PDB file of C-alpha atoms in Angstrom:
ATOM      1  CA  UNK A   4     -18.030 -24.377  16.941  1.00  0.00           C
ATOM      2  CA  UNK A   5     -18.147 -22.835  13.444  1.00  0.00           C
ATOM      3  CA  UNK A   6     -15.045 -22.244  11.376  1.00  0.00           C
ATOM      4  CA  UNK A   7     -14.356 -19.025   9.414  1.00  0.00           C
ATOM      5  CA  UNK A   8     -11.753 -18.442   6.765  1.00  0.00           C
ATOM      6  CA  UNK A   9     -10.604 -14.839   6.185  1.00  0.00           C
ATOM      7  CA  UNK A  10      -8.554 -13.677   3.231  1.00  0.00           C
ATOM      8  CA  UNK A  11      -6.836 -10.371   3.915  1.00  0.00           C
ATOM      9  CA  UNK A  12      -6.623 -11.276   7.622  1.00  0.00           C
ATOM     10  CA  UNK A  13      -3.559  -9.042   8.108  1.00  0.00           C
ATOM     11  CA  UNK A  14      -5.422  -5.962   6.866  1.00  0.00           C
ATOM     12  CA  UNK A  15      -7.601  -3.468   8.686  1.00  0.00           C
ATOM     13  CA  UNK A  16     -10.914  -5.272   8.142  1.00  0.00           C
ATOM     14  CA  UNK A  17      -9.434  -8.740   8.477  1.00  0.00           C
ATOM     15  CA  UNK A  18      -7.935  -7.988  11.893  1.00  0.00           C
ATOM     16  CA  UNK A  19     -11.178  -6.532  13.254  1.00  0.00           C
ATOM     17  CA  UNK A  20     -13.187  -9.397  11.788  1.00  0.00           C
ATOM     18  CA  UNK A  21     -10.860 -12.018  13.323  1.00  0.00           C
ATOM     19  CA  UNK A  22     -11.275 -10.415  16.715  1.00  0.00           C
ATOM     20  CA  UNK A  23     -15.021 -10.207  16.278  1.00  0.00           C
ATOM     21  CA  UNK A  24     -15.423 -13.881  15.241  1.00  0.00           C
ATOM     22  CA  UNK A  25     -13.131 -15.148  18.028  1.00  0.00           C
ATOM     23  CA  UNK A  26     -15.275 -13.347  20.551  1.00  0.00           C
ATOM     24  CA  UNK A  27     -18.279 -15.193  19.086  1.00  0.00           C
ATOM     25  CA  UNK A  28     -16.568 -18.527  19.600  1.00  0.00           C
ATOM     26  CA  UNK A  29     -15.474 -19.226  16.036  1.00  0.00           C
ATOM     27  CA  UNK A  30     -12.396 -21.155  14.954  1.00  0.00           C
ATOM     28  CA  UNK A  31     -10.639 -18.661  12.692  1.00  0.00           C
ATOM     29  CA  UNK A  32      -8.197 -19.359   9.872  1.00  0.00           C
ATOM     30  CA  UNK A  33      -6.522 -16.474   8.123  1.00  0.00           C
ATOM     31  CA  UNK A  34      -5.055 -16.643   4.639  1.00  0.00           C
ATOM     32  CA  UNK A  35      -1.694 -15.006   4.039  1.00  0.00           C
ATOM     33  CA  UNK A  36       0.537 -14.862   0.973  1.00  0.00           C
ATOM     34  CA  UNK A  37       3.974 -16.519   1.274  1.00  0.00           C
ATOM     35  CA  UNK A  38       6.536 -13.720   1.167  1.00  0.00           C
ATOM     36  CA  UNK A  39      10.103 -13.226   2.299  1.00  0.00           C
ATOM     37  CA  UNK A  40       8.925 -11.258   5.316  1.00  0.00           C
ATOM     38  CA  UNK A  41       5.902 -11.336   7.534  1.00  0.00           C
ATOM     39  CA  UNK A  42       3.568  -8.346   7.978  1.00  0.00           C
ATOM     40  CA  UNK A  43       1.396  -9.398  10.931  1.00  0.00           C
ATOM     41  CA  UNK A  44       1.341  -6.123  12.893  1.00  0.00           C
ATOM     42  CA  UNK A  45      -2.426  -5.882  13.002  1.00  0.00           C
ATOM     43  CA  UNK A  46      -2.852  -9.496  14.180  1.00  0.00           C
ATOM     44  CA  UNK A  47       0.189  -9.982  16.422  1.00  0.00           C
ATOM     45  CA  UNK A  48      -2.049 -10.167  19.453  1.00  0.00           C
ATOM     46  CA  UNK A  49      -4.169 -12.883  17.748  1.00  0.00           C
ATOM     47  CA  UNK A  50      -1.461 -15.245  16.408  1.00  0.00           C
ATOM     48  CA  UNK A  51      -1.980 -17.747  19.233  1.00  0.00           C
ATOM     49  CA  UNK A  52      -5.695 -17.885  18.429  1.00  0.00           C
ATOM     50  CA  UNK A  53      -5.827 -17.706  14.627  1.00  0.00           C
ATOM     51  CA  UNK A  54      -4.644 -20.510  12.317  1.00  0.00           C
ATOM     52  CA  UNK A  55      -2.478 -18.888   9.650  1.00  0.00           C
ATOM     53  CA  UNK A  56      -2.643 -20.660   6.301  1.00  0.00           C
ATOM     54  CA  UNK A  57      -0.816 -19.893   3.062  1.00  0.00           C
ATOM     55  CA  UNK A  58      -2.556 -19.310  -0.260  1.00  0.00           C
ATOM     56  CA  UNK A  59      -2.665 -16.691  -2.981  1.00  0.00           C
ATOM     57  CA  UNK A  60      -5.620 -15.124  -4.859  1.00  0.00           C
ATOM     58  CA  UNK A  61      -3.487 -15.458  -8.049  1.00  0.00           C
ATOM     59  CA  UNK A  62      -3.207 -19.264  -7.625  1.00  0.00           C
ATOM     60  CA  UNK A  63      -6.326 -21.423  -8.021  1.00  0.00           C
ATOM     61  CA  UNK A  64      -4.807 -24.600  -6.639  1.00  0.00           C
ATOM     62  CA  UNK A  65      -3.706 -23.004  -3.413  1.00  0.00           C
ATOM     63  CA  UNK A  66      -7.124 -21.617  -2.719  1.00  0.00           C
ATOM     64  CA  UNK A  67      -8.875 -24.897  -3.471  1.00  0.00           C
ATOM     65  CA  UNK A  68      -6.400 -26.717  -1.187  1.00  0.00           C
ATOM     66  CA  UNK A  69      -6.986 -24.288   1.718  1.00  0.00           C
ATOM     67  CA  UNK A  70     -10.794 -24.566   1.351  1.00  0.00           C
ATOM     68  CA  UNK A  71     -10.527 -28.396   1.280  1.00  0.00           C
ATOM     69  CA  UNK A  72      -8.170 -28.514   4.275  1.00  0.00           C
ATOM     70  CA  UNK A  73      -9.831 -25.916   6.522  1.00  0.00           C
ATOM     71  CA  UNK A  74     -13.436 -26.937   5.695  1.00  0.00           C
ATOM     72  CA  UNK A  75     -14.825 -23.489   6.644  1.00  0.00           C
ATOM     73  CA  UNK A  76     -18.466 -22.849   7.389  1.00  0.00           C
ATOM     74  CA  UNK A  77     -17.983 -19.180   6.388  1.00  0.00           C
ATOM     75  CA  UNK A  78     -15.518 -17.537   3.974  1.00  0.00           C
ATOM     76  CA  UNK A  79     -14.846 -13.814   4.059  1.00  0.00           C
ATOM     77  CA  UNK A  80     -12.983 -12.549   1.003  1.00  0.00           C
ATOM     78  CA  UNK A  81     -11.396  -9.263   2.126  1.00  0.00           C
ATOM     79  CA  UNK A  82      -8.093  -9.513   0.252  1.00  0.00           C
ATOM     80  CA  UNK A  83      -7.559  -7.238  -2.745  1.00  0.00           C
ATOM     81  CA  UNK A  84      -5.295  -4.588  -4.205  1.00  0.00           C
ATOM     82  CA  UNK A  85      -7.406  -1.930  -2.559  1.00  0.00           C
ATOM     83  CA  UNK A  86      -5.566   1.337  -2.969  1.00  0.00           C
ATOM     84  CA  UNK A  87      -7.223   3.338  -5.735  1.00  0.00           C
ATOM     85  CA  UNK A  88      -4.156   5.389  -6.880  1.00  0.00           C
ATOM     86  CA  UNK A  89      -2.130   2.158  -7.250  1.00  0.00           C
ATOM     87  CA  UNK A  90      -4.892   0.739  -9.425  1.00  0.00           C
ATOM     88  CA  UNK A  91      -4.157   3.454 -12.033  1.00  0.00           C
ATOM     89  CA  UNK A  92      -0.451   2.589 -12.097  1.00  0.00           C
ATOM     90  CA  UNK A  93      -0.971  -1.198 -11.828  1.00  0.00           C
ATOM     91  CA  UNK A  94      -4.338  -1.871 -13.456  1.00  0.00           C
ATOM     92  CA  UNK A  95      -3.650  -5.433 -14.663  1.00  0.00           C
ATOM     93  CA  UNK A  96      -2.410  -6.573 -11.290  1.00  0.00           C
ATOM     94  CA  UNK A  97      -5.410  -4.883  -9.672  1.00  0.00           C
ATOM     95  CA  UNK A  98      -7.676  -6.873 -11.989  1.00  0.00           C
ATOM     96  CA  UNK A  99      -5.961 -10.127 -11.205  1.00  0.00           C
ATOM     97  CA  UNK A 100      -6.316  -9.741  -7.416  1.00  0.00           C
ATOM     98  CA  UNK A 101      -9.432  -7.729  -7.046  1.00  0.00           C
ATOM     99  CA  UNK A 102     -11.536  -9.165  -9.920  1.00  0.00           C
ATOM    100  CA  UNK A 103     -10.296 -12.631 -10.958  1.00  0.00           C
ATOM    101  CA  UNK A 104      -9.207 -13.429  -7.369  1.00  0.00           C
ATOM    102  CA  UNK A 105     -12.909 -13.450  -6.467  1.00  0.00           C
ATOM    103  CA  UNK A 106     -13.661 -15.957  -9.190  1.00  0.00           C
ATOM    104  CA  UNK A 107     -10.847 -18.220  -8.053  1.00  0.00           C
ATOM    105  CA  UNK A 108     -12.159 -18.176  -4.451  1.00  0.00           C
ATOM    106  CA  UNK A 109     -15.704 -18.825  -5.580  1.00  0.00           C
ATOM    107  CA  UNK A 110     -14.498 -21.672  -7.784  1.00  0.00           C
ATOM    108  CA  UNK A 111     -12.566 -23.140  -4.853  1.00  0.00           C
ATOM    109  CA  UNK A 112     -15.725 -23.108  -2.725  1.00  0.00           C
ATOM    110  CA  UNK A 113     -17.858 -24.602  -5.553  1.00  0.00           C
ATOM    111  CA  UNK A 114     -15.359 -27.462  -5.946  1.00  0.00           C
ATOM    112  CA  UNK A 115     -14.324 -28.174  -2.339  1.00  0.00           C
ATOM    113  CA  UNK A 116     -16.944 -26.712   0.061  1.00  0.00           C
ATOM    114  CA  UNK A 117     -20.158 -25.791  -1.698  1.00  0.00           C
ATOM    115  CA  UNK A 118     -22.091 -25.587   1.602  1.00  0.00           C
ATOM    116  CA  UNK A 119     -19.925 -22.767   2.909  1.00  0.00           C
ATOM    117  CA  UNK A 120     -21.290 -19.244   3.088  1.00  0.00           C
ATOM    118  CA  UNK A 121     -19.291 -16.682   1.167  1.00  0.00           C
ATOM    119  CA  UNK A 122     -18.919 -12.928   1.809  1.00  0.00           C
ATOM    120  CA  UNK A 123     -17.408 -10.692  -0.908  1.00  0.00           C
ATOM    121  CA  UNK A 124     -16.041  -7.250   0.044  1.00  0.00           C
ATOM    122  CA  UNK A 125     -17.616  -4.979  -2.492  1.00  0.00           C
ATOM    123  CA  UNK A 126     -17.029  -1.235  -2.478  1.00  0.00           C
ATOM    124  CA  UNK A 127     -18.793   2.066  -2.786  1.00  0.00           C
ATOM    125  CA  UNK A 128     -16.135   2.894  -5.447  1.00  0.00           C
ATOM    126  CA  UNK A 129     -18.240   0.747  -7.769  1.00  0.00           C
ATOM    127  CA  UNK A 130     -20.762   3.633  -7.876  1.00  0.00           C
ATOM    128  CA  UNK A 131     -18.141   6.119  -9.004  1.00  0.00           C
ATOM    129  CA  UNK A 132     -19.704   8.923 -11.010  1.00  0.00           C
ATOM    130  CA  UNK A 133     -23.087   8.926  -9.341  1.00  0.00           C
ATOM    131  CA  UNK A 134     -26.186  10.479 -10.819  1.00  0.00           C
ATOM    132  CA  UNK A 135     -28.357   9.894  -7.735  1.00  0.00           C
ATOM    133  CA  UNK A 136     -27.673  10.274  -4.050  1.00  0.00           C
ATOM    134  CA  UNK A 137     -27.682   8.529  -1.659  1.00  0.00           C
ATOM    135  CA  UNK A 138     -26.805   5.182  -3.203  1.00  0.00           C
ATOM    136  CA  UNK A 139     -28.509   1.896  -2.407  1.00  0.00           C
ATOM    137  CA  UNK A 140     -28.469  -1.682  -3.685  1.00  0.00           C
ATOM    138  CA  UNK A 141     -30.350  -0.695  -6.890  1.00  0.00           C
ATOM    139  CA  UNK A 142     -28.103   2.263  -7.840  1.00  0.00           C
ATOM    140  CA  UNK A 143     -26.279   1.693 -11.162  1.00  0.00           C
ATOM    141  CA  UNK A 144     -22.520   1.340 -11.099  1.00  0.00           C
ATOM    142  CA  UNK A 145     -20.213   3.786 -12.949  1.00  0.00           C
ATOM    143  CA  UNK A 146     -16.722   3.059 -11.612  1.00  0.00           C
ATOM    144  CA  UNK A 147     -14.033   5.691 -12.104  1.00  0.00           C
ATOM    145  CA  UNK A 148     -10.826   3.699 -11.445  1.00  0.00           C
ATOM    146  CA  UNK A 149      -9.399   0.328 -12.333  1.00  0.00           C
ATOM    147  CA  UNK A 150     -10.057  -0.621  -8.712  1.00  0.00           C
ATOM    148  CA  UNK A 151     -13.721   0.311  -8.980  1.00  0.00           C
ATOM    149  CA  UNK A 152     -14.002  -1.601 -12.233  1.00  0.00           C
ATOM    150  CA  UNK A 153     -12.387  -4.690 -10.698  1.00  0.00           C
ATOM    151  CA  UNK A 154     -14.747  -4.535  -7.713  1.00  0.00           C
ATOM    152  CA  UNK A 155     -17.751  -4.390 -10.084  1.00  0.00           C
ATOM    153  CA  UNK A 156     -16.486  -7.647 -11.657  1.00  0.00           C
ATOM    154  CA  UNK A 157     -16.035  -9.226  -8.240  1.00  0.00           C
ATOM    155  CA  UNK A 158     -19.565  -8.151  -7.292  1.00  0.00           C
ATOM    156  CA  UNK A 159     -21.251  -9.526 -10.370  1.00  0.00           C
ATOM    157  CA  UNK A 160     -19.258 -12.799 -10.409  1.00  0.00           C
ATOM    158  CA  UNK A 161     -20.500 -13.328  -6.865  1.00  0.00           C
ATOM    159  CA  UNK A 162     -24.084 -12.792  -8.024  1.00  0.00           C
ATOM    160  CA  UNK A 163     -23.420 -15.140 -10.922  1.00  0.00           C
ATOM    161  CA  UNK A 164     -22.157 -17.992  -8.732  1.00  0.00           C
ATOM    162  CA  UNK A 165     -25.105 -17.504  -6.388  1.00  0.00           C
ATOM    163  CA  UNK A 166     -27.581 -17.777  -9.241  1.00  0.00           C
ATOM    164  CA  UNK A 167     -25.706 -20.446 -11.241  1.00  0.00           C
ATOM    165  CA  UNK A 168     -24.623 -22.841  -8.515  1.00  0.00           C
ATOM    166  CA  UNK A 169     -26.968 -22.058  -5.641  1.00  0.00           C
ATOM    167  CA  UNK A 170     -24.131 -20.925  -3.384  1.00  0.00           C
ATOM    168  CA  UNK A 171     -24.859 -18.802  -0.369  1.00  0.00           C
ATOM    169  CA  UNK A 172     -22.741 -15.907  -1.688  1.00  0.00           C
ATOM    170  CA  UNK A 173     -23.316 -12.291  -0.780  1.00  0.00           C
ATOM    171  CA  UNK A 174     -21.595  -8.956  -1.308  1.00  0.00           C
ATOM    172  CA  UNK A 175     -21.351  -6.140   1.224  1.00  0.00           C
ATOM    173  CA  UNK A 176     -21.191  -2.776  -0.614  1.00  0.00           C
ATOM    174  CA  UNK A 177     -19.194  -1.033   2.076  1.00  0.00           C
ATOM    175  CA  UNK A 178     -18.667   2.678   2.041  1.00  0.00           C
ATOM    176  CA  UNK A 179     -15.439   4.098   3.388  1.00  0.00           C
ATOM    177  CA  UNK A 180     -14.536   2.713   6.808  1.00  0.00           C
ATOM    178  CA  UNK A 181     -11.538   3.734   8.790  1.00  0.00           C
ATOM    179  CA  UNK A 182      -9.654   3.092  12.030  1.00  0.00           C
ATOM    180  CA  UNK A 183      -6.186   3.428  13.600  1.00  0.00           C
ATOM    181  CA  UNK A 184      -5.356   0.252  11.655  1.00  0.00           C
ATOM    182  CA  UNK A 185      -6.054   1.886   8.260  1.00  0.00           C
ATOM    183  CA  UNK A 186      -3.137   1.781   5.858  1.00  0.00           C
ATOM    184  CA  UNK A 187      -0.958   4.878   6.015  1.00  0.00           C
ATOM    185  CA  UNK A 188      -1.514   5.547   2.285  1.00  0.00           C
ATOM    186  CA  UNK A 189      -5.279   6.107   2.608  1.00  0.00           C
ATOM    187  CA  UNK A 190      -6.326   9.773   2.966  1.00  0.00           C
ATOM    188  CA  UNK A 191      -7.838   9.456   6.441  1.00  0.00           C
ATOM    189  CA  UNK A 192      -4.794   7.873   7.930  1.00  0.00           C
ATOM    190  CA  UNK A 193      -2.476  10.085   5.832  1.00  0.00           C
ATOM    191  CA  UNK A 194      -4.174  13.086   7.524  1.00  0.00           C
ATOM    192  CA  UNK A 195      -4.177  11.729  11.086  1.00  0.00           C
ATOM    193  CA  UNK A 196      -0.544  10.564  10.736  1.00  0.00           C
ATOM    194  CA  UNK A 197       0.369  13.967   9.276  1.00  0.00           C
ATOM    195  CA  UNK A 198      -1.339  15.837  12.141  1.00  0.00           C
ATOM    196  CA  UNK A 199       0.476  13.735  14.698  1.00  0.00           C
ATOM    197  CA  UNK A 200       3.843  14.341  13.025  1.00  0.00           C
ATOM    198  CA  UNK A 201       3.241  18.104  12.901  1.00  0.00           C
ATOM    199  CA  UNK A 202       2.088  18.152  16.516  1.00  0.00           C
ATOM    200  CA  UNK A 203       5.217  16.308  17.617  1.00  0.00           C
ATOM    201  CA  UNK A 204       7.521  18.507  15.570  1.00  0.00           C
ATOM    202  CA  UNK A 205       8.393  15.707  13.120  1.00  0.00           C
ATOM    203  CA  UNK A 206       6.932  17.555  10.113  1.00  0.00           C
ATOM    204  CA  UNK A 207       5.658  21.013   9.220  1.00  0.00           C
ATOM    205  CA  UNK A 208       3.394  20.389   6.222  1.00  0.00           C
ATOM    206  CA  UNK A 209       0.848  17.949   4.793  1.00  0.00           C
ATOM    207  CA  UNK A 210       0.335  17.673   1.036  1.00  0.00           C
ATOM    208  CA  UNK A 211      -3.113  16.600  -0.158  1.00  0.00           C
ATOM    209  CA  UNK A 212      -5.144  16.429  -3.382  1.00  0.00           C
ATOM    210  CA  UNK A 213      -8.836  17.296  -3.812  1.00  0.00           C
ATOM    211  CA  UNK A 214     -10.176  18.747  -0.547  1.00  0.00           C
ATOM    212  CA  UNK A 215     -13.711  18.968  -1.903  1.00  0.00           C
ATOM    213  CA  UNK A 216     -14.300  15.228  -2.511  1.00  0.00           C
ATOM    214  CA  UNK A 217     -17.003  13.963  -0.124  1.00  0.00           C
ATOM    215  CA  UNK A 218     -17.212  10.546   1.389  1.00  0.00           C
ATOM    216  CA  UNK A 219     -19.389   8.575   3.809  1.00  0.00           C
ATOM    217  CA  UNK A 220     -16.845   7.598   6.501  1.00  0.00           C
ATOM    218  CA  UNK A 221     -17.534   5.083   9.309  1.00  0.00           C
ATOM    219  CA  UNK A 222     -15.571   2.943  11.768  1.00  0.00           C
ATOM    220  CA  UNK A 223     -14.250  -0.377  10.480  1.00  0.00           C
ATOM    221  CA  UNK A 224     -15.082  -2.166  13.672  1.00  0.00           C
ATOM    222  CA  UNK A 225     -18.780  -1.482  13.054  1.00  0.00           C
ATOM    223  CA  UNK A 226     -18.596  -2.715   9.498  1.00  0.00           C
ATOM    224  CA  UNK A 227     -17.240  -6.177  10.264  1.00  0.00           C
ATOM    225  CA  UNK A 228     -20.350  -6.723  12.421  1.00  0.00           C
ATOM    226  CA  UNK A 229     -22.402  -6.071   9.262  1.00  0.00           C
ATOM    227  CA  UNK A 230     -20.368  -8.640   7.338  1.00  0.00           C
ATOM    228  CA  UNK A 231     -21.108 -11.349   9.874  1.00  0.00           C
ATOM    229  CA  UNK A 232     -24.826 -10.441  10.005  1.00  0.00           C
ATOM    230  CA  UNK A 233     -25.077 -10.882   6.241  1.00  0.00           C
ATOM    231  CA  UNK A 234     -23.974 -14.476   6.514  1.00  0.00           C
ATOM    232  CA  UNK A 235     -26.528 -15.280   9.196  1.00  0.00           C
ATOM    233  CA  UNK A 236     -29.562 -14.406   7.056  1.00  0.00           C
ATOM    234  CA  UNK A 237     -31.930 -17.137   5.810  1.00  0.00           C
ATOM    235  CA  UNK A 238     -31.376 -16.112   2.168  1.00  0.00           C
ATOM    236  CA  UNK A 239     -28.296 -14.570   0.487  1.00  0.00           C
ATOM    237  CA  UNK A 240     -28.753 -10.867  -0.265  1.00  0.00           C
ATOM    238  CA  UNK A 241     -26.428  -8.012  -0.975  1.00  0.00           C
ATOM    239  CA  UNK A 242     -26.363  -4.955   1.321  1.00  0.00           C
ATOM    240  CA  UNK A 243     -25.126  -1.387   1.225  1.00  0.00           C
ATOM    241  CA  UNK A 244     -23.306  -0.493   4.493  1.00  0.00           C
ATOM    242  CA  UNK A 245     -22.572   3.097   5.471  1.00  0.00           C
ATOM    243  CA  UNK A 246     -23.550   5.907   7.857  1.00  0.00           C
ATOM    244  CA  UNK A 247     -25.612   7.979   5.411  1.00  0.00           C
ATOM    245  CA  UNK A 248     -23.649  11.124   6.404  1.00  0.00           C
ATOM    246  CA  UNK A 249     -21.030  12.672   4.134  1.00  0.00           C
ATOM    247  CA  UNK A 250     -18.036  14.828   4.924  1.00  0.00           C
ATOM    248  CA  UNK A 251     -15.503  16.456   2.661  1.00  0.00           C
ATOM    249  CA  UNK A 252     -11.756  15.881   2.807  1.00  0.00           C
ATOM    250  CA  UNK A 253     -11.633  19.441   4.088  1.00  0.00           C
ATOM    251  CA  UNK A 254     -13.987  18.462   6.964  1.00  0.00           C
ATOM    252  CA  UNK A 255     -11.640  15.586   7.769  1.00  0.00           C
ATOM    253  CA  UNK A 256      -8.613  17.861   7.836  1.00  0.00           C
ATOM    254  CA  UNK A 257     -10.409  20.397  10.008  1.00  0.00           C
ATOM    255  CA  UNK A 258     -11.525  17.768  12.540  1.00  0.00           C
ATOM    256  CA  UNK A 259      -8.077  16.133  12.707  1.00  0.00           C
ATOM    257  CA  UNK A 260      -6.098  19.379  13.138  1.00  0.00           C
ATOM    258  CA  UNK A 261      -8.622  20.784  15.590  1.00  0.00           C
ATOM    259  CA  UNK A 262      -8.335  17.701  17.765  1.00  0.00           C
ATOM    260  CA  UNK A 263      -4.590  18.403  18.043  1.00  0.00           C
ATOM    261  CA  UNK A 264      -5.172  22.087  18.691  1.00  0.00           C
ATOM    262  CA  UNK A 265      -3.595  23.084  15.375  1.00  0.00           C
ATOM    263  CA  UNK A 266      -4.672  25.379  12.542  1.00  0.00           C
ATOM    264  CA  UNK A 267      -4.894  23.293   9.371  1.00  0.00           C
ATOM    265  CA  UNK A 268      -4.467  26.389   7.152  1.00  0.00           C
ATOM    266  CA  UNK A 269      -0.936  26.771   8.506  1.00  0.00           C
ATOM    267  CA  UNK A 270       0.187  23.338   7.351  1.00  0.00           C
ATOM    268  CA  UNK A 271      -1.920  21.885   4.469  1.00  0.00           C
ATOM    269  CA  UNK A 272      -0.749  22.332   0.892  1.00  0.00           C
ATOM    270  CA  UNK A 273      -2.916  21.330  -2.071  1.00  0.00           C
ATOM    271  CA  UNK A 274      -0.765  19.353  -4.502  1.00  0.00           C
ATOM    272  CA  UNK A 275      -2.076  18.380  -7.970  1.00  0.00           C
ATOM    273  CA  UNK A 276       0.211  15.337  -7.821  1.00  0.00           C
ATOM    274  CA  UNK A 277      -2.357  13.735  -5.492  1.00  0.00           C
ATOM    275  CA  UNK A 278      -5.349  14.257  -7.796  1.00  0.00           C
ATOM    276  CA  UNK A 279      -6.832  11.203  -9.437  1.00  0.00           C
ATOM    277  CA  UNK A 280      -7.076  10.971 -13.239  1.00  0.00           C
ATOM    278  CA  UNK A 281     -10.843  10.474 -12.844  1.00  0.00           C
ATOM    279  CA  UNK A 282     -12.290  11.843  -9.612  1.00  0.00           C
ATOM    280  CA  UNK A 283     -15.155  10.478  -7.597  1.00  0.00           C
ATOM    281  CA  UNK A 284     -16.825  13.552  -6.123  1.00  0.00           C
ATOM    282  CA  UNK A 285     -19.503  12.234  -3.838  1.00  0.00           C
ATOM    283  CA  UNK A 286     -20.407   8.904  -2.233  1.00  0.00           C
ATOM    284  CA  UNK A 287     -23.259   8.573   0.278  1.00  0.00           C
ATOM    285  CA  UNK A 288     -24.860   5.432   1.591  1.00  0.00           C
ATOM    286  CA  UNK A 289     -28.510   4.525   1.824  1.00  0.00           C
ATOM    287  CA  UNK A 290     -28.232   1.612   4.267  1.00  0.00           C
ATOM    288  CA  UNK A 291     -31.920   1.322   4.975  1.00  0.00           C
ATOM    289  CA  UNK A 292     -32.049  -2.366   3.957  1.00  0.00           C
ATOM    290  CA  UNK A 293     -29.266  -3.194   6.324  1.00  0.00           C
ATOM    291  CA  UNK A 294     -30.937  -1.332   9.170  1.00  0.00           C
ATOM    292  CA  UNK A 295     -34.288  -3.070   8.546  1.00  0.00           C
ATOM    293  CA  UNK A 296     -33.134  -6.600   7.739  1.00  0.00           C
ATOM    294  CA  UNK A 297     -29.842  -6.937   9.597  1.00  0.00           C
ATOM    295  CA  UNK A 298     -30.608  -4.721  12.540  1.00  0.00           C
ATOM    296  CA  UNK A 299     -27.316  -2.985  11.847  1.00  0.00           C
ATOM    297  CA  UNK A 300     -26.381   0.657  12.505  1.00  0.00           C
ATOM    298  CA  UNK A 301     -23.099   2.466  13.025  1.00  0.00           C
ATOM    299  CA  UNK A 302     -22.020   3.246  16.614  1.00  0.00           C
ATOM    300  CA  UNK A 303     -19.057   5.619  16.078  1.00  0.00           C
ATOM    301  CA  UNK A 304     -19.566   9.227  14.888  1.00  0.00           C
ATOM    302  CA  UNK A 305     -17.239  10.928  12.378  1.00  0.00           C
ATOM    303  CA  UNK A 306     -15.461  13.262  14.836  1.00  0.00           C
ATOM    304  CA  UNK A 307     -15.135  10.468  17.372  1.00  0.00           C
ATOM    305  CA  UNK A 308     -13.495   8.298  14.660  1.00  0.00           C
ATOM    306  CA  UNK A 309     -11.002  10.964  13.607  1.00  0.00           C
ATOM    307  CA  UNK A 310     -10.103  11.724  17.253  1.00  0.00           C
ATOM    308  CA  UNK A 311      -9.497   7.998  17.831  1.00  0.00           C
ATOM    309  CA  UNK A 312      -7.160   7.891  14.850  1.00  0.00           C
ATOM    310  CA  UNK A 313      -5.261  11.091  15.726  1.00  0.00           C
ATOM    311  CA  UNK A 314      -4.757   9.883  19.290  1.00  0.00           C
ATOM    312  CA  UNK A 315      -3.479   6.505  18.116  1.00  0.00           C
ATOM    313  CA  UNK A 316      -0.964   8.110  15.748  1.00  0.00           C
ATOM    314  CA  UNK A 317       0.205  10.508  18.475  1.00  0.00           C
ATOM    315  CA  UNK A 318       0.752   7.598  20.800  1.00  0.00           C
ATOM    316  CA  UNK A 319       2.537   5.530  18.139  1.00  0.00           C
ATOM    317  CA  UNK A 320       4.913   8.296  17.126  1.00  0.00           C
ATOM    318  CA  UNK A 321       5.625   9.564  20.601  1.00  0.00           C
ATOM    319  CA  UNK A 322       7.251   6.301  21.689  1.00  0.00           C
ATOM    320  CA  UNK A 323       9.730   6.273  18.775  1.00  0.00           C
TER     321      UNK A 323
END
């Protein structure tokens, strides 16, 4: 029975990945930071099946100790400071977690478990100001936020450890992936939560920034399947993961309000306060390599995803 270690297990991707690996018969250990309160909402239903271990991406010793004690066959590094607006207000902290945290994890594996296979959560935000669309594994990076810059570092340090120490270390360049477990601060969830509140009479308006930005949105549950497939390959290779279809934030808003039988024009206010200092206008995945080599393809369409999220938020808020 293989053992997997997941950092960021309490997040959206970590919770779906833990479920996925348990279904495949893995022993799963999840890394959490020691804090004064627990935030296990996404994995409450898994706590009797997942070994929760304490470590911190800011602390080398704790990571090395966890790798030594758990002896994982696979390590999935999903933890990061992953909210782009916060990366502008806390750029140094973002670099410590999202960039140097990857190095610390790789160093822990090199020292304590060099035979483990390592997955790094790279991001489409690394492409940033794109000059070619869609983007694939060979597209140059031009990040437009401290988060994107930190992810580029994490990506290239993973390549460096692969080439320098012969580790099985790969990066998945994942485009936007959403679900009812998405953090409330991210635009998709902000919209679906806002729609639910308006529908239930708990709010009357929703303030958003750039409605014209376009993203390639998919379902997080599909994307954790791609992560696992990457670590089953005979040779370590990086992959772009996305649907290949883009939608604007306006499309997202229209789909969410329409699902709740509301007119978005009656409730949405464009607020410059939510505009990024440096905008990323368009991200679109070319995931042909993943389709050909991993046999991976998305299963959930955009409107189905948004409807799933609106319904979940309506259900959550209705019982309060």
